């Protein structure tokens, strides 16, 4: 009986040790990724969004994100929508509706938003290194993130990272209703010169648009 108990304790200690190593490996990898992105003053990224709904339907979109990393400013341009923020105000430009909604910008670190889309994983998550994967010939490290706050509307986030350069390849968010959102970064460029005016709304560019101020 004592031998059985000793074997069981040894087995549990081995499992705990392996989990600790996996945690440390995941943390070290995420630190490399965040350091890489934090080293950029600006980031330009072409992305695609693939939405798989629980009922089996799907939707795709694509666009370009421009981020002033140092000043929490962004400009996102997709087929149907443009989002602009100067860190204080956000302009939501809906092209088909010819309407612009103005609201206060949210720079909360507690939620995933355009200002922290490359570094959101640095706090508020438990993480584990999963089996490596490959996509389009690219070797990818995989980290699975679980929110510490169980009240979040998503249960898990899967982060795939290019092993060659420590840049994010894609991010998949699994929400609690069964929907799945995958953001794939098709091209990324750091420290590109972007005019400051690109992060402000110019009303003259949207003649005929209704302006709705929600502040």
CSV table of N, CA, C and O in Angstrom, one decimal, residues 98-188:
chain,number,residue,atom,x,y,z
A,98,UNK,N,-23.7,55.6,-44.8
A,98,UNK,CA,-23.3,57.0,-44.9
A,98,UNK,C,-23.6,57.7,-43.6
A,98,UNK,O,-24.2,58.8,-43.5
A,99,UNK,N,-23.0,57.1,-42.5
A,99,UNK,CA,-23.2,57.7,-41.2
A,99,UNK,C,-21.9,57.6,-40.4
A,99,UNK,O,-21.2,56.6,-40.5
A,100,UNK,N,-21.7,58.6,-39.5
A,100,UNK,CA,-20.5,58.6,-38.7
A,100,UNK,C,-21.0,58.7,-37.2
A,100,UNK,O,-21.7,59.6,-36.9
A,101,UNK,N,-20.6,57.7,-36.4
A,101,UNK,CA,-20.9,57.8,-35.0
A,101,UNK,C,-19.7,58.2,-34.2
A,101,UNK,O,-18.6,57.6,-34.4
A,102,UNK,N,-19.9,59.2,-33.3
A,102,UNK,CA,-18.8,59.7,-32.5
A,102,UNK,C,-19.0,59.2,-31.1
A,102,UNK,O,-20.1,59.4,-30.5
A,103,UNK,N,-17.9,58.7,-30.5
A,103,UNK,CA,-18.0,58.2,-29.1
A,103,UNK,C,-16.7,58.4,-28.4
A,103,UNK,O,-15.7,58.7,-29.1
A,104,UNK,N,-16.6,58.3,-27.1
A,104,UNK,CA,-15.4,58.4,-26.4
A,104,UNK,C,-14.6,57.1,-26.7
A,104,UNK,O,-15.1,56.0,-26.7
A,105,UNK,N,-13.3,57.3,-26.8
A,105,UNK,CA,-12.4,56.2,-27.1
A,105,UNK,C,-12.2,55.4,-25.8
A,105,UNK,O,-12.2,55.9,-24.7
A,106,UNK,N,-12.2,54.1,-26.0
A,106,UNK,CA,-11.9,53.2,-24.8
A,106,UNK,C,-10.5,52.6,-25.0
A,106,UNK,O,-10.2,51.9,-25.9
A,107,UNK,N,-9.7,52.9,-24.0
A,107,UNK,CA,-8.3,52.4,-23.9
A,107,UNK,C,-8.1,51.4,-22.8
A,107,UNK,O,-7.0,51.3,-22.3
A,108,UNK,N,-9.2,50.8,-22.4
A,108,UNK,CA,-9.1,49.9,-21.2
A,108,UNK,C,-8.2,48.7,-21.5
A,108,UNK,O,-8.3,48.1,-22.6
A,109,UNK,N,-7.4,48.4,-20.6
A,109,UNK,CA,-6.5,47.2,-20.7
A,109,UNK,C,-7.2,45.9,-20.3
A,109,UNK,O,-6.7,44.8,-20.4
A,110,UNK,N,-8.5,46.1,-19.8
A,110,UNK,CA,-9.2,44.9,-19.4
A,110,UNK,C,-10.0,44.2,-20.5
A,110,UNK,O,-10.6,43.2,-20.3
A,111,UNK,N,-10.0,44.9,-21.6
A,111,UNK,CA,-10.7,44.4,-22.8
A,111,UNK,C,-9.8,44.4,-24.0
A,111,UNK,O,-8.9,45.2,-24.1
A,112,UNK,N,-10.1,43.5,-24.9
A,112,UNK,CA,-9.3,43.4,-26.2
A,112,UNK,C,-9.8,44.5,-27.1
A,112,UNK,O,-11.0,44.6,-27.4
A,113,UNK,N,-8.9,45.4,-27.5
A,113,UNK,CA,-9.3,46.5,-28.4
A,113,UNK,C,-8.1,46.8,-29.3
A,113,UNK,O,-7.0,46.2,-29.2
A,114,UNK,N,-8.3,47.7,-30.3
A,114,UNK,CA,-7.3,47.9,-31.3
A,114,UNK,C,-5.9,48.4,-30.7
A,114,UNK,O,-4.9,48.2,-31.3
A,115,UNK,N,-6.0,49.1,-29.5
A,115,UNK,CA,-4.7,49.6,-29.0
A,115,UNK,C,-3.9,48.5,-28.3
A,115,UNK,O,-2.7,48.7,-28.1
A,116,UNK,N,-4.5,47.4,-27.9
A,116,UNK,CA,-3.7,46.3,-27.3
A,116,UNK,C,-3.8,45.0,-28.0
A,116,UNK,O,-3.5,43.9,-27.5
A,117,UNK,N,-4.3,45.0,-29.3
A,117,UNK,CA,-4.5,43.8,-30.0
A,117,UNK,C,-3.3,42.9,-30.2
A,117,UNK,O,-3.4,41.7,-30.3
A,118,UNK,N,-2.1,43.5,-30.1
A,118,UNK,CA,-0.9,42.8,-30.2
A,118,UNK,C,-0.3,42.3,-28.9
A,118,UNK,O,0.7,41.5,-28.9
A,119,UNK,N,-0.8,42.8,-27.8
A,119,UNK,CA,-0.2,42.6,-26.5
A,119,UNK,C,-1.3,42.3,-25.4
A,119,UNK,O,-0.9,42.3,-24.2
A,120,UNK,N,-2.5,42.0,-25.7
A,120,UNK,CA,-3.6,41.9,-24.8
A,120,UNK,C,-3.3,40.7,-23.8
A,120,UNK,O,-3.8,40.7,-22.7
A,121,UNK,N,-2.5,39.7,-24.2
A,121,UNK,CA,-2.3,38.5,-23.5
A,121,UNK,C,-1.4,38.6,-22.3
A,121,UNK,O,-1.1,37.7,-21.6
A,122,UNK,N,-0.8,39.8,-22.1
A,122,UNK,CA,0.2,40.0,-21.0
A,122,UNK,C,-0.4,40.0,-19.6
A,122,UNK,O,0.4,39.9,-18.7
A,123,UNK,N,-1.7,40.2,-19.5
A,123,UNK,CA,-2.3,40.1,-18.2
A,123,UNK,C,-3.7,39.6,-18.3
A,123,UNK,O,-4.4,39.8,-19.3
A,124,UNK,N,-4.2,39.0,-17.2
A,124,UNK,CA,-5.6,38.6,-17.2
A,124,UNK,C,-5.9,37.2,-17.7
A,124,UNK,O,-7.0,36.8,-17.9
A,125,UNK,N,-4.8,36.5,-18.0
A,125,UNK,CA,-5.0,35.1,-18.6
A,125,UNK,C,-4.1,34.1,-17.9
A,125,UNK,O,-3.0,34.4,-17.4
A,126,UNK,N,-4.6,32.9,-17.9
A,126,UNK,CA,-3.8,31.7,-17.6
A,126,UNK,C,-3.4,31.1,-19.0
A,126,UNK,O,-4.2,31.2,-19.9
A,127,UNK,N,-2.3,30.6,-19.1
A,127,UNK,CA,-1.8,30.2,-20.4
A,127,UNK,C,-1.1,28.9,-20.4
A,127,UNK,O,-0.5,28.5,-19.3
A,128,UNK,N,-1.1,28.2,-21.5
A,128,UNK,CA,-0.4,26.9,-21.6
A,128,UNK,C,0.1,26.7,-23.0
A,128,UNK,O,-0.6,27.1,-24.0
A,129,UNK,N,1.3,26.2,-23.2
A,129,UNK,CA,1.9,25.9,-24.5
A,129,UNK,C,1.3,24.6,-25.0
A,129,UNK,O,1.3,23.6,-24.4
A,130,UNK,N,0.7,24.7,-26.2
A,130,UNK,CA,0.1,23.5,-26.9
A,130,UNK,C,1.0,22.9,-27.9
A,130,UNK,O,2.1,23.5,-28.2
A,131,UNK,N,0.6,21.9,-28.6
A,131,UNK,CA,1.4,21.3,-29.6
A,131,UNK,C,1.6,22.2,-30.8
A,131,UNK,O,0.7,23.0,-31.2
A,132,UNK,N,2.8,22.2,-31.4
A,132,UNK,CA,3.1,23.1,-32.5
A,132,UNK,C,2.3,22.7,-33.7
A,132,UNK,O,1.8,21.6,-33.8
A,133,UNK,N,2.0,23.7,-34.6
A,133,UNK,CA,1.3,23.5,-35.8
A,133,UNK,C,2.0,24.1,-37.0
A,133,UNK,O,3.0,24.8,-36.8
A,134,UNK,N,1.4,23.9,-38.2
A,134,UNK,CA,2.0,24.4,-39.4
A,134,UNK,C,0.8,24.9,-40.2
A,134,UNK,O,-0.2,24.3,-40.4
A,135,UNK,N,1.0,26.1,-40.9
A,135,UNK,CA,0.0,26.7,-41.8
A,135,UNK,C,0.8,27.4,-42.9
A,135,UNK,O,1.7,28.2,-42.7
A,136,UNK,N,0.4,27.0,-44.1
A,136,UNK,CA,1.0,27.6,-45.3
A,136,UNK,C,2.5,27.5,-45.3
A,136,UNK,O,3.3,28.4,-45.7
A,137,UNK,N,3.0,26.4,-44.8
A,137,UNK,CA,4.5,26.1,-44.7
A,137,UNK,C,5.2,26.8,-43.6
A,137,UNK,O,6.4,26.7,-43.5
A,138,UNK,N,4.4,27.5,-42.7
A,138,UNK,CA,5.0,28.3,-41.6
A,138,UNK,C,4.9,27.5,-40.3
A,138,UNK,O,3.8,27.0,-40.0
A,139,UNK,N,6.0,27.3,-39.6
A,139,UNK,CA,6.0,26.6,-38.3
A,139,UNK,C,5.5,27.5,-37.2
A,139,UNK,O,6.0,28.6,-37.1
A,140,UNK,N,4.5,27.1,-36.5
A,140,UNK,CA,3.8,27.9,-35.5
A,140,UNK,C,3.9,27.3,-34.1
A,140,UNK,O,3.6,26.1,-33.9
A,141,UNK,N,4.2,28.2,-33.1
A,141,UNK,CA,4.0,27.8,-31.7
A,141,UNK,C,2.6,28.2,-31.4
A,141,UNK,O,2.0,29.1,-31.9
A,142,UNK,N,2.0,27.4,-30.5
A,142,UNK,CA,0.6,27.6,-30.1
A,142,UNK,C,0.5,27.8,-28.6
A,142,UNK,O,1.0,27.0,-27.8
A,143,UNK,N,-0.2,28.9,-28.2
A,143,UNK,CA,-0.5,29.1,-26.8
A,143,UNK,C,-2.0,29.3,-26.6
A,143,UNK,O,-2.6,30.0,-27.4
A,144,UNK,N,-2.5,28.5,-25.7
A,144,UNK,CA,-3.9,28.6,-25.3
A,144,UNK,C,-4.1,29.4,-24.1
A,144,UNK,O,-3.5,29.2,-23.1
A,145,UNK,N,-5.0,30.5,-24.2
A,145,UNK,CA,-5.2,31.4,-23.1
A,145,UNK,C,-6.6,31.2,-22.5
A,145,UNK,O,-7.6,31.1,-23.3
A,146,UNK,N,-6.7,31.2,-21.2
A,146,UNK,CA,-8.0,31.1,-20.5
A,146,UNK,C,-8.1,32.3,-19.7
A,146,UNK,O,-7.2,32.6,-18.8
A,147,UNK,N,-9.2,33.1,-19.8
A,147,UNK,CA,-9.4,34.3,-19.0
A,147,UNK,C,-9.5,34.0,-17.5
A,147,UNK,O,-10.2,33.1,-17.1
A,148,UNK,N,-8.8,34.8,-16.7
A,148,UNK,CA,-8.9,34.6,-15.2
A,148,UNK,C,-10.3,35.0,-14.8
A,148,UNK,O,-10.9,34.4,-13.9
A,149,UNK,N,-10.9,36.0,-15.4
A,149,UNK,CA,-12.2,36.5,-15.1
A,149,UNK,C,-13.2,35.6,-15.8
A,149,UNK,O,-13.4,35.6,-17.0
A,150,UNK,N,-13.9,34.7,-15.1
A,150,UNK,CA,-14.9,33.8,-15.7
A,150,UNK,C,-16.1,34.5,-16.3
A,150,UNK,O,-16.9,33.8,-17.0
A,151,UNK,N,-16.3,35.8,-16.0
A,151,UNK,CA,-17.4,36.5,-16.5
A,151,UNK,C,-17.2,37.0,-17.9
A,151,UNK,O,-18.2,37.5,-18.6
A,152,UNK,N,-16.0,36.8,-18.5
A,152,UNK,CA,-15.8,37.2,-19.9
A,152,UNK,C,-16.7,36.4,-20.8
A,152,UNK,O,-17.1,35.3,-20.5
A,153,UNK,N,-17.0,37.1,-21.9
A,153,UNK,CA,-18.0,36.4,-22.8
A,153,UNK,C,-17.3,35.4,-23.8
A,153,UNK,O,-17.9,34.8,-24.6
A,154,UNK,N,-16.0,35.1,-23.5
A,154,UNK,CA,-15.3,34.1,-24.3
A,154,UNK,C,-14.6,33.1,-23.3
A,154,UNK,O,-14.3,33.5,-22.2
A,155,UNK,N,-14.5,31.9,-23.7
A,155,UNK,CA,-14.0,30.9,-22.8
A,155,UNK,C,-12.5,30.6,-23.1
A,155,UNK,O,-11.8,30.1,-22.2
A,156,UNK,N,-12.0,30.8,-24.3
A,156,UNK,CA,-10.6,30.5,-24.6
A,156,UNK,C,-10.2,31.3,-25.8
A,156,UNK,O,-11.0,31.7,-26.6
A,157,UNK,N,-8.9,31.6,-25.8
A,157,UNK,CA,-8.2,32.2,-27.0
A,157,UNK,C,-7.0,31.4,-27.4
A,157,UNK,O,-6.2,31.0,-26.6
A,158,UNK,N,-7.0,31.1,-28.7
A,158,UNK,CA,-5.8,30.4,-29.2
A,158,UNK,C,-4.9,31.3,-30.0
A,158,UNK,O,-5.4,32.0,-31.0
A,159,UNK,N,-3.7,31.4,-29.6
A,159,UNK,CA,-2.7,32.3,-30.2
A,159,UNK,C,-1.7,31.5,-30.9
A,159,UNK,O,-1.0,30.7,-30.3
A,160,UNK,N,-1.5,31.7,-32.2
A,160,UNK,CA,-0.5,31.0,-33.0
A,160,UNK,C,0.6,32.0,-33.4
A,160,UNK,O,0.3,33.1,-33.9
A,161,UNK,N,1.8,31.6,-33.2
A,161,UNK,CA,3.0,32.6,-33.3
A,161,UNK,C,4.0,32.0,-34.3
A,161,UNK,O,4.4,30.8,-34.2
A,162,UNK,N,4.4,32.8,-35.2
A,162,UNK,CA,5.5,32.4,-36.2
A,162,UNK,C,6.8,32.1,-35.4
A,162,UNK,O,7.3,33.0,-34.8
A,163,UNK,N,7.3,30.9,-35.5
A,163,UNK,CA,8.5,30.6,-34.8
A,163,UNK,C,9.7,31.3,-35.3
A,163,UNK,O,10.7,31.6,-34.6
A,164,UNK,N,9.7,31.7,-36.6
A,164,UNK,CA,10.9,32.3,-37.2
A,164,UNK,C,11.1,33.7,-36.7
A,164,UNK,O,12.2,34.2,-36.7
A,165,UNK,N,10.0,34.5,-36.4
A,165,UNK,CA,10.2,35.9,-36.1
A,165,UNK,C,9.4,36.4,-34.9
A,165,UNK,O,9.4,37.6,-34.5
A,166,UNK,N,8.7,35.4,-34.2
A,166,UNK,CA,8.0,35.8,-32.9
A,166,UNK,C,6.9,36.8,-33.2
A,166,UNK,O,6.5,37.6,-32.3
A,167,UNK,N,6.3,36.8,-34.4
A,167,UNK,CA,5.2,37.6,-34.7
A,167,UNK,C,3.9,36.8,-34.7
A,167,UNK,O,3.9,35.6,-35.0
A,168,UNK,N,2.8,37.4,-34.3
A,168,UNK,CA,1.5,36.7,-34.2
A,168,UNK,C,1.1,36.3,-35.6
A,168,UNK,O,1.0,37.2,-36.5
A,169,UNK,N,0.7,35.0,-35.8
A,169,UNK,CA,0.2,34.6,-37.1
A,169,UNK,C,-1.3,34.8,-37.2
A,169,UNK,O,-1.9,35.3,-38.1
A,170,UNK,N,-2.0,34.2,-36.1
A,170,UNK,CA,-3.4,34.4,-36.0
A,170,UNK,C,-3.9,34.3,-34.6
A,170,UNK,O,-3.2,33.7,-33.7
A,171,UNK,N,-5.1,34.8,-34.3
A,171,UNK,CA,-5.7,34.7,-33.0
A,171,UNK,C,-7.1,34.2,-33.2
A,171,UNK,O,-7.9,34.8,-34.0
A,172,UNK,N,-7.5,33.2,-32.5
A,172,UNK,CA,-8.9,32.7,-32.5
A,172,UNK,C,-9.5,32.8,-31.2
A,172,UNK,O,-9.0,32.4,-30.2
A,173,UNK,N,-10.7,33.5,-31.2
A,173,UNK,CA,-11.5,33.7,-30.0
A,173,UNK,C,-12.7,32.8,-30.0
A,173,UNK,O,-13.4,32.8,-30.9
A,174,UNK,N,-12.8,32.0,-28.9
A,174,UNK,CA,-13.9,31.1,-28.8
A,174,UNK,C,-14.9,31.7,-27.8
A,174,UNK,O,-14.6,31.8,-26.6
A,175,UNK,N,-16.1,32.2,-28.3
A,175,UNK,CA,-17.0,32.8,-27.3
A,175,UNK,C,-17.9,31.7,-26.7
A,175,UNK,O,-18.1,30.6,-27.2
A,176,UNK,N,-18.6,32.1,-25.7
A,176,UNK,CA,-19.4,31.1,-24.9
A,176,UNK,C,-20.7,30.7,-25.6
A,176,UNK,O,-21.3,29.7,-25.2
A,177,UNK,N,-21.1,31.4,-26.7
A,177,UNK,CA,-22.3,31.0,-27.4
A,177,UNK,C,-21.9,30.0,-28.5
A,177,UNK,O,-22.8,29.6,-29.3
A,178,UNK,N,-20.6,29.7,-28.6
A,178,UNK,CA,-20.3,28.7,-29.7
A,178,UNK,C,-19.7,29.3,-30.9
A,178,UNK,O,-19.3,28.6,-31.8
A,179,UNK,N,-19.7,30.6,-31.0
A,179,UNK,CA,-19.1,31.3,-32.2
A,179,UNK,C,-17.6,31.3,-32.1
A,179,UNK,O,-17.0,31.3,-31.0
A,180,UNK,N,-16.9,31.4,-33.2
A,180,UNK,CA,-15.5,31.4,-33.3
A,180,UNK,C,-15.0,32.5,-34.2
A,180,UNK,O,-15.5,32.6,-35.4
A,181,UNK,N,-14.1,33.3,-33.8
A,181,UNK,CA,-13.6,34.5,-34.5
A,181,UNK,C,-12.1,34.3,-34.7
A,181,UNK,O,-11.3,34.3,-33.7
A,182,UNK,N,-11.6,34.2,-36.0
A,182,UNK,CA,-10.2,34.1,-36.2
A,182,UNK,C,-9.7,35.3,-37.0
A,182,UNK,O,-10.1,35.6,-38.1
A,183,UNK,N,-8.7,36.0,-36.4
A,183,UNK,CA,-8.0,37.1,-37.0
A,183,UNK,C,-6.7,36.7,-37.5
A,183,UNK,O,-5.8,36.3,-36.7
A,184,UNK,N,-6.5,36.7,-38.8
A,184,UNK,CA,-5.2,36.3,-39.4
A,184,UNK,C,-4.4,37.5,-39.9
A,184,UNK,O,-5.0,38.4,-40.6
A,185,UNK,N,-3.2,37.7,-39.5
A,185,UNK,CA,-2.4,38.8,-39.9
A,185,UNK,C,-1.6,38.4,-41.1
A,185,UNK,O,-0.7,37.6,-41.1
A,186,UNK,N,-2.0,38.9,-42.3
A,186,UNK,CA,-1.4,38.5,-43.6
A,186,UNK,C,-0.1,39.2,-43.9
A,186,UNK,O,0.7,38.6,-44.6
A,187,UNK,N,0.0,40.4,-43.4
A,187,UNK,CA,1.3,41.1,-43.6
A,187,UNK,C,1.4,42.1,-42.4
A,187,UNK,O,0.4,42.7,-42.0
A,188,UNK,N,2.6,42.3,-41.9
A,188,UNK,CA,2.9,43.3,-40.8
A,188,UNK,C,4.1,44.1,-41.1
A,188,UNK,O,5.1,43.5,-41.6
